[in-house]
GROMACS .gro file of C-alpha atoms in nm:
model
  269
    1UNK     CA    1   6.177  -1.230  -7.456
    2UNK     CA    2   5.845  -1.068  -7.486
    3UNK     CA    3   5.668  -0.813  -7.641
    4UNK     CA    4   5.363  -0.677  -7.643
    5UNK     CA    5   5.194  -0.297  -7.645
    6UNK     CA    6   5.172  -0.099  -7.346
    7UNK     CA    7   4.816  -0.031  -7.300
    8UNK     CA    8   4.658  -0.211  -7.004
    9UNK     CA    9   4.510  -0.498  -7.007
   10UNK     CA   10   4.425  -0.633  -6.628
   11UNK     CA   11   4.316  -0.389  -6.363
   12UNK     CA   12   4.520  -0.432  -5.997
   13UNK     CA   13   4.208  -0.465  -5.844
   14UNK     CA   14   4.100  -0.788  -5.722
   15UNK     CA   15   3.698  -0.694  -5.773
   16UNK     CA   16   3.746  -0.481  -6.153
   17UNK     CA   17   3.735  -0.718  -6.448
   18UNK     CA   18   4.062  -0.731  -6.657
   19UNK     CA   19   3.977  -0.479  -6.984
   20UNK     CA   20   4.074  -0.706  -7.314
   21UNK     CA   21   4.266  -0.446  -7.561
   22UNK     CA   22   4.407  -0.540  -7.881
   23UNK     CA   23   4.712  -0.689  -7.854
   24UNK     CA   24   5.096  -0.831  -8.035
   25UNK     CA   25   5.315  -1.104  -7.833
   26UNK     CA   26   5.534  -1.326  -7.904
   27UNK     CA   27   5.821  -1.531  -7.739
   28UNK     CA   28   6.165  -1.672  -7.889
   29UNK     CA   29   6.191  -2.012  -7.796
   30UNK     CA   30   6.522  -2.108  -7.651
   31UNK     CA   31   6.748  -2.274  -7.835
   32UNK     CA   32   6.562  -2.168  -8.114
   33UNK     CA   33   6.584  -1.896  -8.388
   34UNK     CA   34   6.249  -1.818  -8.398
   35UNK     CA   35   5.968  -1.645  -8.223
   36UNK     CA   36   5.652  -1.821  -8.150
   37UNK     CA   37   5.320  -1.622  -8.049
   38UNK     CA   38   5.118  -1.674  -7.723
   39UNK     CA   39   4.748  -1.670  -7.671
   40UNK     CA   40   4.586  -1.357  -7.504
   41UNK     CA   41   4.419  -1.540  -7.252
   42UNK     CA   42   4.728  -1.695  -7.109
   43UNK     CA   43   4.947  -1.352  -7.122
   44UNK     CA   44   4.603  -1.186  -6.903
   45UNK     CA   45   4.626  -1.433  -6.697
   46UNK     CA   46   5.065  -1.428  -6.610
   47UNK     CA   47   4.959  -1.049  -6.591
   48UNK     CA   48   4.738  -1.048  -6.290
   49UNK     CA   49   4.938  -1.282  -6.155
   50UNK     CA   50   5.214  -1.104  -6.113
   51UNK     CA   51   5.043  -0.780  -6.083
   52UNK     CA   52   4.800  -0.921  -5.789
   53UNK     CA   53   5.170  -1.060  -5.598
   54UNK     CA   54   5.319  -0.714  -5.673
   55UNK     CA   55   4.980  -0.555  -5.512
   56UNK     CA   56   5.008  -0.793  -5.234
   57UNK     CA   57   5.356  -0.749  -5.096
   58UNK     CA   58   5.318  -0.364  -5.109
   59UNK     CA   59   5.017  -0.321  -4.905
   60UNK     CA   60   5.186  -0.602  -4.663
   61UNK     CA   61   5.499  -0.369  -4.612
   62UNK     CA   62   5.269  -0.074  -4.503
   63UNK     CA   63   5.112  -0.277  -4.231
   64UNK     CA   64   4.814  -0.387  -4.010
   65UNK     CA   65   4.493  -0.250  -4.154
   66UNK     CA   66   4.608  -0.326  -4.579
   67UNK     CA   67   4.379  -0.485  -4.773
   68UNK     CA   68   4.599  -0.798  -4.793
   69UNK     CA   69   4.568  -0.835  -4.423
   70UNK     CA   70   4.245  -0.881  -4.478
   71UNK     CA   71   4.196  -1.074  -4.691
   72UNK     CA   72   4.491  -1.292  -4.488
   73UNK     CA   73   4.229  -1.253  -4.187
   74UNK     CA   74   3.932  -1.404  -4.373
   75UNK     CA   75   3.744  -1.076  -4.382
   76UNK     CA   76   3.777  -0.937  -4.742
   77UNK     CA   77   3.449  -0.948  -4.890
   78UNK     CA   78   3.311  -1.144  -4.669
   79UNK     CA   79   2.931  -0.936  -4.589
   80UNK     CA   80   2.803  -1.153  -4.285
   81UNK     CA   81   3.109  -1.084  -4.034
   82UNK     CA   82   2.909  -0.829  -3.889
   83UNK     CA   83   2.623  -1.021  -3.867
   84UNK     CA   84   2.784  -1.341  -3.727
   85UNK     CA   85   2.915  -1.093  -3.466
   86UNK     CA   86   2.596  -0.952  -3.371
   87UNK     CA   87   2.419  -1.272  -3.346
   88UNK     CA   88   2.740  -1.339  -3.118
   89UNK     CA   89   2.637  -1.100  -2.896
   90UNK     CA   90   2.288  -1.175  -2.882
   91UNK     CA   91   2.367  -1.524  -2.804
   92UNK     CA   92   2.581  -1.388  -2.490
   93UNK     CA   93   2.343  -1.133  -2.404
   94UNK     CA   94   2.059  -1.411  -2.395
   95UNK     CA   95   2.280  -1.661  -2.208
   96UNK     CA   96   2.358  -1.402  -1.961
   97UNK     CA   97   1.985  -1.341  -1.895
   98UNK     CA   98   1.889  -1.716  -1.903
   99UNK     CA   99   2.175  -1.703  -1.547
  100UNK     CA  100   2.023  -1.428  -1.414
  101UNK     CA  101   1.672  -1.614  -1.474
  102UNK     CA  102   1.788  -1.921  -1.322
  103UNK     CA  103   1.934  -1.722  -1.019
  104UNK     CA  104   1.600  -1.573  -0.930
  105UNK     CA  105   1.396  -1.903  -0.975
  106UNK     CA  106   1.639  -2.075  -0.745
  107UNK     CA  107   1.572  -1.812  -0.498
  108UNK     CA  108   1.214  -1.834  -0.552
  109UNK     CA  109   1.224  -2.188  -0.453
  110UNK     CA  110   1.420  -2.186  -0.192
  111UNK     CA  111   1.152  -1.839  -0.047
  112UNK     CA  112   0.877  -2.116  -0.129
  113UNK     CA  113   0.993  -2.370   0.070
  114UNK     CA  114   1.073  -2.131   0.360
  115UNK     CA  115   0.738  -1.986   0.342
  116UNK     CA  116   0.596  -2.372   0.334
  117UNK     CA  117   0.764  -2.452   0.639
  118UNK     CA  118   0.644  -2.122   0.834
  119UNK     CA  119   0.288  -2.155   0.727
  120UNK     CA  120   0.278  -2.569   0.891
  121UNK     CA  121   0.443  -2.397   1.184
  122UNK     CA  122   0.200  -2.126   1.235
  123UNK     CA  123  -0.037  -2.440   1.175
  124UNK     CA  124   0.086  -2.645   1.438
  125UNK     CA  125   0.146  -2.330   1.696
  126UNK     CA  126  -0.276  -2.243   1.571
  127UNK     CA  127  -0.350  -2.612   1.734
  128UNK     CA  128  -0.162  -2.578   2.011
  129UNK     CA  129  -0.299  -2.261   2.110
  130UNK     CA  130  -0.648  -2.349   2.010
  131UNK     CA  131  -0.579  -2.672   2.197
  132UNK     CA  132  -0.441  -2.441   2.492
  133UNK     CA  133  -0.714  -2.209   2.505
  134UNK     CA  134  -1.008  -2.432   2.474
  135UNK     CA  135  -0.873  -2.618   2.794
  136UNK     CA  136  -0.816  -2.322   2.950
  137UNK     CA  137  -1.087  -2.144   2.889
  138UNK     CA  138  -1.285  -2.121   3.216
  139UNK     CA  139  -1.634  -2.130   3.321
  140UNK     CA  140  -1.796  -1.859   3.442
  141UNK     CA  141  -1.773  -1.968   3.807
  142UNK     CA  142  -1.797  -1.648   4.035
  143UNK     CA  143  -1.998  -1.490   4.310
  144UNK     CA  144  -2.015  -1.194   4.577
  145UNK     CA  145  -2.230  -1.175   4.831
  146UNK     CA  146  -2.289  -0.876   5.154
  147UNK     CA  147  -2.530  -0.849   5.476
  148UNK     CA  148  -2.803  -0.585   5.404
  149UNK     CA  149  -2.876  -0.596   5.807
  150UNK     CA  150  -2.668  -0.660   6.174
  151UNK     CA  151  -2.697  -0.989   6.289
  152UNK     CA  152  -2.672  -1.110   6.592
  153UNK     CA  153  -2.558  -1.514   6.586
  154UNK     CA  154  -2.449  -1.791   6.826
  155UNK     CA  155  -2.120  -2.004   6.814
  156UNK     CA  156  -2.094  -2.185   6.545
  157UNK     CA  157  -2.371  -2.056   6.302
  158UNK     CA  158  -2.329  -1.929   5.971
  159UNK     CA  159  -2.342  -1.623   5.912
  160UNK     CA  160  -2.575  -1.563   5.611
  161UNK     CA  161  -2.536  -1.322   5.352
  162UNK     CA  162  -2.846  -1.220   5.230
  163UNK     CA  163  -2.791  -1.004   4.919
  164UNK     CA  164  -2.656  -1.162   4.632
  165UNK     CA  165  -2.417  -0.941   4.407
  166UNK     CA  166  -2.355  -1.187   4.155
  167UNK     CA  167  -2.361  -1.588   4.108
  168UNK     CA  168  -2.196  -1.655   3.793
  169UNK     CA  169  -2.291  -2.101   3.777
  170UNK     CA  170  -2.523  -2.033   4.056
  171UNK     CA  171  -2.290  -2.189   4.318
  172UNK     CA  172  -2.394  -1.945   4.585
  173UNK     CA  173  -2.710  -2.016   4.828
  174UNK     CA  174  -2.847  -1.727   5.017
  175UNK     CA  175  -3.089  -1.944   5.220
  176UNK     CA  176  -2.808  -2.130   5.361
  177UNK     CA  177  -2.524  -1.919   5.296
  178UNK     CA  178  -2.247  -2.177   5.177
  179UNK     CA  179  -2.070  -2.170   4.827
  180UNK     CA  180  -2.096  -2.538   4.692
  181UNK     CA  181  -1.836  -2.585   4.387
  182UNK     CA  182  -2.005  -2.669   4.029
  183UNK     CA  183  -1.703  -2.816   3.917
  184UNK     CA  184  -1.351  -2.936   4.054
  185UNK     CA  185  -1.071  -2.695   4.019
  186UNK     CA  186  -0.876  -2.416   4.210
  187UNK     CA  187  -1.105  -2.172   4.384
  188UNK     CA  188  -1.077  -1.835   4.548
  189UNK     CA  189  -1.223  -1.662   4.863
  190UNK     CA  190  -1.238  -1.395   5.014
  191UNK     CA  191  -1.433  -1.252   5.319
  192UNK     CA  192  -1.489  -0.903   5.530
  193UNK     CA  193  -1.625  -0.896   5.867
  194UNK     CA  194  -1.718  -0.589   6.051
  195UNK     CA  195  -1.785  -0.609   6.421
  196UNK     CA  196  -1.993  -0.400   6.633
  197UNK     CA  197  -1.971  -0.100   6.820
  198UNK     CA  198  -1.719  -0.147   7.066
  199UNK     CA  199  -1.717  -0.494   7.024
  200UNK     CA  200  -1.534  -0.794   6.892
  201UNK     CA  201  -1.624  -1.066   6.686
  202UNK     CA  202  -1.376  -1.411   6.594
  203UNK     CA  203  -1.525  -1.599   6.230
  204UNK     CA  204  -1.372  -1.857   5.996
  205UNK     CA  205  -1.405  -1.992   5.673
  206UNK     CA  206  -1.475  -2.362   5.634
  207UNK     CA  207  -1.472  -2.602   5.362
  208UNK     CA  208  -1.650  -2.909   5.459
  209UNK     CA  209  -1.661  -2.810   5.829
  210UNK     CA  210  -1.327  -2.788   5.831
  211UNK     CA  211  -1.112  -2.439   5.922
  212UNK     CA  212  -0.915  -2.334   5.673
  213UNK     CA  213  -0.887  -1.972   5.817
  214UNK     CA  214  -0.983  -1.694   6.036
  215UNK     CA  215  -1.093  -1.308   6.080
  216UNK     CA  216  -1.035  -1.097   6.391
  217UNK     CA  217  -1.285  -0.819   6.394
  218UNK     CA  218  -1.301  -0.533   6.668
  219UNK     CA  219  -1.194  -0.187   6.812
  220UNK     CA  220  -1.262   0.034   7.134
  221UNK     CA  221  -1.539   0.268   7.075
  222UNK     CA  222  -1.551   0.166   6.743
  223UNK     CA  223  -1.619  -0.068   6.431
  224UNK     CA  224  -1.368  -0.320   6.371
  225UNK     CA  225  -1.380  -0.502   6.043
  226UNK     CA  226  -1.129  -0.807   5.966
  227UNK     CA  227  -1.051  -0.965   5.624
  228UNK     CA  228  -0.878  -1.294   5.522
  229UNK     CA  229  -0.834  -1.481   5.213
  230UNK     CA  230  -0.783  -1.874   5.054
  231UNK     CA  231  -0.707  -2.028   4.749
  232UNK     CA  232  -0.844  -2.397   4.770
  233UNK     CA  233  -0.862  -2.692   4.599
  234UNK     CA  234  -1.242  -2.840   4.592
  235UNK     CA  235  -1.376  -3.107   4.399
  236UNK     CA  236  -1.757  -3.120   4.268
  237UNK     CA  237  -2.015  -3.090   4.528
  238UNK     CA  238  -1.743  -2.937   4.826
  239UNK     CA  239  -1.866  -2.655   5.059
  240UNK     CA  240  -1.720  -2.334   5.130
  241UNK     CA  241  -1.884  -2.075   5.396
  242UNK     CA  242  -1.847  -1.842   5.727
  243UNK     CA  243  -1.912  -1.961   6.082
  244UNK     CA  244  -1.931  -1.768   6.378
  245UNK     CA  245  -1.655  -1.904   6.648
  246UNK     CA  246  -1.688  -1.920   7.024
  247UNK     CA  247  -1.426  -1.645   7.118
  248UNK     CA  248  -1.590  -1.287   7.101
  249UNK     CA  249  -1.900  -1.117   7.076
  250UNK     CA  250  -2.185  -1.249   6.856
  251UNK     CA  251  -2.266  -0.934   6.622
  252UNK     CA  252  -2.186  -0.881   6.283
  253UNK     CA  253  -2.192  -0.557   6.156
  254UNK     CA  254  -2.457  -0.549   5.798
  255UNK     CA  255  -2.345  -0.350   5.473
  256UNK     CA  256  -1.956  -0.385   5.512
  257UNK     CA  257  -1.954  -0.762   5.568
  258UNK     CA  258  -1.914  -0.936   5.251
  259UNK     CA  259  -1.839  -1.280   5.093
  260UNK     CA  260  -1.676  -1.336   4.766
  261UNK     CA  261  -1.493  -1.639   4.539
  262UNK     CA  262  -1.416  -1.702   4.200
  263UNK     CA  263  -1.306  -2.063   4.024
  264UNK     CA  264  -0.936  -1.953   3.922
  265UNK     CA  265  -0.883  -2.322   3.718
  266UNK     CA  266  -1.083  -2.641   3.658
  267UNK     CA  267  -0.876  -2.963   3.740
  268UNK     CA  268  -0.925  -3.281   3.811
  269UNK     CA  269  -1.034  -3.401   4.121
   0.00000   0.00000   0.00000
């Protein structure tokens, strides 16, 4: 049995030191007729023992949220929960950038590599077209040629024009009226012959002394003027001009007859 004054002597509260008060105790032994005194210290202690349980199993009956549910949970005085959550947080938050990081350098690289491949494309399509355009880049083979006066020829002279228009490679010869080629390659020619008054007149160009085709000039009581055109292969040193033929008259009309041609591509002969 005990017995001891009323006046309190442990607060309930786990953080408010017990307040020490004067006080009488003692305890019958059992068995015994006799009553036997305890310390202080020990009858503090039983106290908030029991007080602390009694605390305990109330707040536990009112539910979530009590102080002894938190202190169950680990979180009853315990200061650096919030900062162990925040650093939680900022540990996500910087793992979710370092992804997001990583995503865009990936996509970088793979844009680098892209661009690497385009840029030795456009290299290679650069050769090829320099390599394209430096073999096709012609010279400046050209010429066109007219009669500044009528002529009157014989079969199977050439007809000589006189006034030289332009001679781009000097291929032309006005004192003997042929074209000879600079270079080998494709050539074009073209040719206008005008007859004379009421008369007709039968030429031909000729490459090498060879026909390769003809003009049919002449009207009644009029000019006639007939035109014709080639594309020829020549090689270095070949001959291209007009000849009179037998068929016809023998006069060729000056200032509207003309004589033209133009390389169109160098190739081997």
């Amino acid at each position: 049995m005990f017995a001891y004054n009323r006046s309190p002597i442990c607060s309930p509260h786990f953080n408010r030191p017990a307040q020490h008060v004067p006080l009488t105790l003692a305890i019958k032994a059992p068995g015994r007729n006799f009553w036997a005194p305890i310390s202080e210290t020990m009858l503090s202690f039983v106290t908030c023992l029991v007080l602390g349980l009694l605390v305990a199993w109330g707040e536990a009956q009112r539910g979530s949220g009590s102080r002894y549910n938190a202190w169950a949970a680990g979180t009853v005085n315990c200061s650096c929960t919030k900062d162990i959550n925040a650093l939680k947080r900022e540990l996500l938050h910087e793992i979710h950038n370092r992804q997001e990081l990583k995503g865009a350098l990936e996509t970088y690289v793979t844009e680098l590599y892209e661009l690497r491949t385009m840029v030795r494309h456009l290299k290679n399509d650069t050769r090829a077209a320099n390599a394209v355009a430096a073999k096709s880049q012609l010279p400046e083979i050209a010429f066109s040629t007219k009669l500044s006066y009528n002529r009157e020829l014989q079969p199977l002279d050439t007809v000589l024009f006189d006034t030289t228009i332009t001679n781009n490679g000097e291929g032309y010869n006005a004192e003997t009226g042929k074209f000879t080629a600079p270079l080998s390659g494709t050539y074009y020619f073209f040719a206008t012959i005008l007859s004379g008054y009421n008369t007709k007149v039968e030429t031909a160009l000729i490459l090498n002394d060879k026909e390769v085709a003809r003009m049919y000039s002449g009207a009644h009581d009029a000019h006639g003027s007939g035109s014709n055109s080639a594309i020829v292969n020549l090689r270095s040193g070949d001959s291209v001009w007009i000849r009179l033929l037998y068929q016809g008259g023998t006069h060729v009309h000056g200032f509207y007859s003309t004589f033209s041609g133009f390389i169109v591509n160098e190739r081997d002969p």
